Short mmCIF file of C-alpha atoms in Angstrom, two decimals:
data_model
loop_
_atom_site.label_atom_id
_atom_site.label_comp_id
_atom_site.label_asym_id
_atom_site.label_seq_id
_atom_site.Cartn_x
_atom_site.Cartn_y
_atom_site.Cartn_z
CA UNK A 1 -174.25 23.17 32.96
CA UNK A 2 -170.82 23.81 31.87
CA UNK A 3 -169.57 20.18 32.73
CA UNK A 4 -172.43 18.30 30.80
CA UNK A 5 -171.74 20.53 27.80
CA UNK A 6 -168.13 20.01 27.75
CA UNK A 7 -168.65 16.24 27.98
CA UNK A 8 -171.08 16.33 25.05
CA UNK A 9 -168.52 18.17 22.90
CA UNK A 10 -165.87 15.81 23.90
CA UNK A 11 -167.96 12.82 22.71
CA UNK A 12 -168.91 14.44 19.28
CA UNK A 13 -165.40 15.87 18.24
CA UNK A 14 -163.74 12.56 17.69
CA UNK A 15 -166.39 11.64 15.24
CA UNK A 16 -166.17 14.95 13.27
CA UNK A 17 -162.40 14.41 13.24
CA UNK A 18 -162.70 10.94 11.85
CA UNK A 19 -164.79 12.32 8.89
CA UNK A 20 -162.29 14.80 7.90
CA UNK A 21 -159.32 12.34 7.83
CA UNK A 22 -160.89 10.25 5.05
CA UNK A 23 -162.17 13.29 3.01
CA UNK A 24 -160.54 13.73 -0.47
CA UNK A 25 -158.42 16.86 -0.71
CA UNK A 26 -157.93 18.91 -3.85
CA UNK A 27 -154.60 18.07 -5.62
CA UNK A 28 -151.93 20.93 -5.15
CA UNK A 29 -151.59 22.93 -8.24
CA UNK A 30 -147.84 22.37 -9.74
CA UNK A 31 -145.57 25.37 -9.70
CA UNK A 32 -144.86 26.65 -13.21
CA UNK A 33 -141.08 27.22 -12.96
CA UNK A 34 -138.42 27.96 -15.50
CA UNK A 35 -136.91 24.38 -14.90
CA UNK A 36 -140.17 22.71 -15.69
CA UNK A 37 -141.53 24.90 -18.57
CA UNK A 38 -140.99 23.58 -22.21
CA UNK A 39 -140.79 25.99 -24.76
CA UNK A 40 -143.03 25.29 -27.81
CA UNK A 41 -140.16 25.12 -30.06
CA UNK A 42 -138.49 22.19 -28.11
CA UNK A 43 -139.88 19.26 -30.10
CA UNK A 44 -138.68 20.95 -33.35
CA UNK A 45 -135.33 21.42 -31.71
CA UNK A 46 -135.16 17.60 -30.48
CA UNK A 47 -136.21 16.60 -34.14
CA UNK A 48 -133.38 18.74 -35.59
CA UNK A 49 -130.77 17.27 -33.32
CA UNK A 50 -132.01 13.68 -34.30
CA UNK A 51 -131.91 14.53 -37.83
CA UNK A 52 -128.50 15.88 -37.50
CA UNK A 53 -126.98 12.90 -35.77
CA UNK A 54 -128.42 10.64 -38.54
CA UNK A 55 -126.04 12.38 -40.94
CA UNK A 56 -123.13 11.15 -38.76
CA UNK A 57 -122.11 14.59 -38.06
CA UNK A 58 -119.96 14.96 -34.75
CA UNK A 59 -121.41 17.92 -32.64
CA UNK A 60 -122.24 19.03 -29.24
CA UNK A 61 -125.56 20.78 -28.19
CA UNK A 62 -124.94 24.00 -26.62
CA UNK A 63 -126.86 25.86 -23.86
CA UNK A 64 -129.04 28.79 -25.16
CA UNK A 65 -127.18 32.19 -25.04
CA UNK A 66 -128.59 35.68 -24.95
CA UNK A 67 -125.98 38.37 -25.37
CA UNK A 68 -127.90 41.43 -25.50
CA UNK A 69 -128.47 44.03 -28.21
CA UNK A 70 -130.62 41.35 -30.03
CA UNK A 71 -127.74 39.03 -30.41
CA UNK A 72 -128.09 35.30 -29.32
CA UNK A 73 -127.26 31.66 -30.08
CA UNK A 74 -130.42 29.54 -29.51
CA UNK A 75 -130.68 26.06 -30.21
CA UNK A 76 -127.18 26.01 -31.30
CA UNK A 77 -124.53 23.28 -31.69
CA UNK A 78 -120.69 23.07 -31.85
CA UNK A 79 -119.74 21.10 -34.86
CA UNK A 80 -116.73 19.06 -34.73
CA UNK A 81 -116.80 17.22 -38.18
CA UNK A 82 -119.23 16.32 -40.94
CA UNK A 83 -119.77 13.32 -43.04
CA UNK A 84 -118.33 12.84 -46.55
CA UNK A 85 -118.82 9.87 -48.91
CA UNK A 86 -115.42 8.44 -47.90
CA UNK A 87 -115.21 9.47 -44.26
CA UNK A 88 -115.22 12.58 -42.07
CA UNK A 89 -114.93 16.23 -43.16
CA UNK A 90 -112.89 18.49 -40.75
CA UNK A 91 -114.20 22.12 -40.14
CA UNK A 92 -112.01 25.16 -39.25
CA UNK A 93 -112.76 28.21 -37.36
CA UNK A 94 -116.41 27.41 -36.91
CA UNK A 95 -118.19 28.85 -33.74
CA UNK A 96 -121.78 28.14 -32.54
CA UNK A 97 -124.39 27.50 -35.33
CA UNK A 98 -128.08 26.76 -34.99
CA UNK A 99 -129.20 23.33 -35.74
CA UNK A 100 -131.03 24.13 -38.80
CA UNK A 101 -127.84 25.85 -40.26
CA UNK A 102 -125.84 22.61 -39.10
CA UNK A 103 -128.10 20.28 -40.88
CA UNK A 104 -128.18 22.35 -44.21
CA UNK A 105 -124.26 22.69 -44.11
CA UNK A 106 -124.05 18.99 -43.55
CA UNK A 107 -126.04 18.01 -46.61
CA UNK A 108 -124.10 20.79 -48.70
CA UNK A 109 -120.80 19.63 -47.45
CA UNK A 110 -121.33 16.10 -48.63
CA UNK A 111 -123.59 16.26 -51.77
CA UNK A 112 -122.72 19.64 -52.96
CA UNK A 113 -118.99 20.22 -52.19
CA UNK A 114 -117.43 16.66 -51.72
CA UNK A 115 -119.06 15.12 -54.60
CA UNK A 116 -118.16 18.13 -56.77
CA UNK A 117 -114.70 17.86 -55.79
CA UNK A 118 -114.55 14.20 -56.67
CA UNK A 119 -116.29 14.55 -60.03
CA UNK A 120 -114.64 17.89 -61.23
CA UNK A 121 -111.28 17.81 -59.62
CA UNK A 122 -110.82 14.08 -59.16
CA UNK A 123 -110.09 14.14 -55.31
CA UNK A 124 -112.51 13.94 -52.38
CA UNK A 125 -112.95 16.91 -49.85
CA UNK A 126 -111.36 16.62 -46.42
CA UNK A 127 -111.70 20.01 -44.90
CA UNK A 128 -113.96 23.03 -45.14
CA UNK A 129 -112.29 26.34 -44.06
CA UNK A 130 -114.50 29.08 -42.75
CA UNK A 131 -114.13 32.78 -41.42
CA UNK A 132 -116.59 31.89 -38.50
CA UNK A 133 -120.27 31.88 -37.85
CA UNK A 134 -121.77 33.63 -34.80
CA UNK A 135 -120.81 37.43 -34.42
CA UNK A 136 -122.84 40.12 -32.92
CA UNK A 137 -122.89 42.54 -35.79
CA UNK A 138 -125.10 44.52 -38.22
CA UNK A 139 -125.21 43.83 -41.74
CA UNK A 140 -122.53 46.11 -43.37
CA UNK A 141 -123.97 49.46 -44.30
CA UNK A 142 -127.11 48.93 -42.38
CA UNK A 143 -128.65 49.12 -38.86
CA UNK A 144 -130.14 45.70 -39.20
CA UNK A 145 -128.62 42.72 -37.29
CA UNK A 146 -126.72 40.14 -39.49
CA UNK A 147 -127.80 36.48 -39.49
CA UNK A 148 -124.41 35.99 -37.91
CA UNK A 149 -125.93 37.63 -34.70
CA UNK A 150 -128.27 34.83 -34.21
CA UNK A 151 -125.76 32.01 -35.41
CA UNK A 152 -127.85 31.38 -38.61
CA UNK A 153 -124.98 32.08 -40.97
CA UNK A 154 -121.49 30.99 -41.63
CA UNK A 155 -118.72 32.36 -44.24
CA UNK A 156 -116.93 29.76 -46.11
CA UNK A 157 -113.41 30.75 -47.32
CA UNK A 158 -111.95 27.55 -48.68
CA UNK A 159 -111.59 23.88 -49.27
CA UNK A 160 -108.74 21.34 -48.81
CA UNK A 161 -108.76 18.16 -50.87
CA UNK A 162 -107.39 14.70 -49.97
CA UNK A 163 -104.62 15.23 -52.62
CA UNK A 164 -103.29 18.23 -50.79
CA UNK A 165 -104.78 20.99 -52.73
CA UNK A 166 -106.34 23.93 -51.07
CA UNK A 167 -108.72 26.12 -53.11
CA UNK A 168 -109.68 29.42 -51.63
CA UNK A 169 -112.49 31.83 -52.49
CA UNK A 170 -110.26 34.72 -52.62
CA UNK A 171 -107.51 33.35 -54.73
CA UNK A 172 -109.43 30.77 -57.03
CA UNK A 173 -112.74 32.49 -57.75
CA UNK A 174 -111.35 33.73 -61.11
CA UNK A 175 -108.78 30.95 -61.38
CA UNK A 176 -107.07 30.41 -64.67
CA UNK A 177 -108.03 26.65 -64.18
CA UNK A 178 -111.58 25.98 -65.79
CA UNK A 179 -111.96 22.87 -63.31
CA UNK A 180 -111.36 25.01 -60.29
CA UNK A 181 -113.75 27.68 -61.55
CA UNK A 182 -116.36 25.03 -62.34
CA UNK A 183 -115.94 23.45 -58.92
CA UNK A 184 -116.41 26.89 -57.07
CA UNK A 185 -119.39 27.60 -59.47
CA UNK A 186 -120.81 24.16 -58.67
CA UNK A 187 -120.56 24.70 -55.07
CA UNK A 188 -122.22 28.18 -55.03
CA UNK A 189 -125.14 26.67 -57.37
CA UNK A 190 -125.56 23.75 -54.81
CA UNK A 191 -125.71 26.17 -51.88
CA UNK A 192 -128.45 28.34 -53.50
CA UNK A 193 -130.74 25.36 -53.59
CA UNK A 194 -130.17 24.61 -49.98
CA UNK A 195 -129.75 28.05 -48.06
CA UNK A 196 -131.99 30.88 -47.79
CA UNK A 197 -129.40 33.43 -48.66
CA UNK A 198 -126.06 32.94 -50.53
CA UNK A 199 -123.60 35.79 -51.10
CA UNK A 200 -120.45 35.02 -53.20
CA UNK A 201 -117.76 37.38 -54.73
CA UNK A 202 -120.29 37.93 -57.56
CA UNK A 203 -122.54 39.84 -55.01
CA UNK A 204 -120.01 42.64 -53.87
CA UNK A 205 -116.37 43.25 -52.89
CA UNK A 206 -117.21 42.72 -49.21
CA UNK A 207 -117.57 38.87 -50.11
CA UNK A 208 -114.39 38.77 -52.42
CA UNK A 209 -112.83 36.05 -49.92
CA UNK A 210 -115.79 33.94 -48.77
CA UNK A 211 -119.25 32.58 -49.51
CA UNK A 212 -121.95 33.70 -47.10
CA UNK A 213 -124.27 30.89 -46.25
CA UNK A 214 -127.55 31.68 -44.30
CA UNK A 215 -130.63 29.71 -43.26
CA UNK A 216 -134.09 31.46 -42.47
CA UNK A 217 -135.08 34.83 -43.55
CA UNK A 218 -137.71 35.62 -46.15
CA UNK A 219 -137.42 35.35 -49.98
CA UNK A 220 -134.54 33.28 -51.21
CA UNK A 221 -131.62 35.40 -52.41
CA UNK A 222 -128.58 33.93 -54.29
CA UNK A 223 -125.79 36.16 -55.81
#
């Protein structure tokens, strides 16, 4: 009895196996890994970089950095230069800035600062001097993180013109020259139209040597 049963199974098994070979298999579910996952903000980030490149700014995208204590530089770039009406604008002492800050700074530098320099002082702008951008610190006198802690702010301290003049916030905010005062006042007013927060020497003594420019935040504030 065993031998006939074995022969019967031997004849049926190849048919069963043939039916399994052509059967459709469920598609394997892809693994969701950090390398393949795209964050929701990525399209906005790519659009910002595209818009920034269209201003002819020279920059390098930076990898996202998380430094702890709530400090980070996410979606940031390293700006090498910005575009003016006549050429390129140099930048000094500038660290990582978020792409939205870089884009806003680009428009302000060309249309708010360079053109003001040409119209009021008779010479184009060649360099913007800063006191830095990213810094993991709180707002002075508070326990709240500064916008610098997320690379969303830059402190501008001075401007250099093509004719060699150097105008600084510390020395020239109350300059004896009405043209220089008008230039700095125009620069500040233009910044207030573009940035979320602008703090100048008019705000407090802590800003006597620079103009704080910040994107994001809540209600616009200009002082």
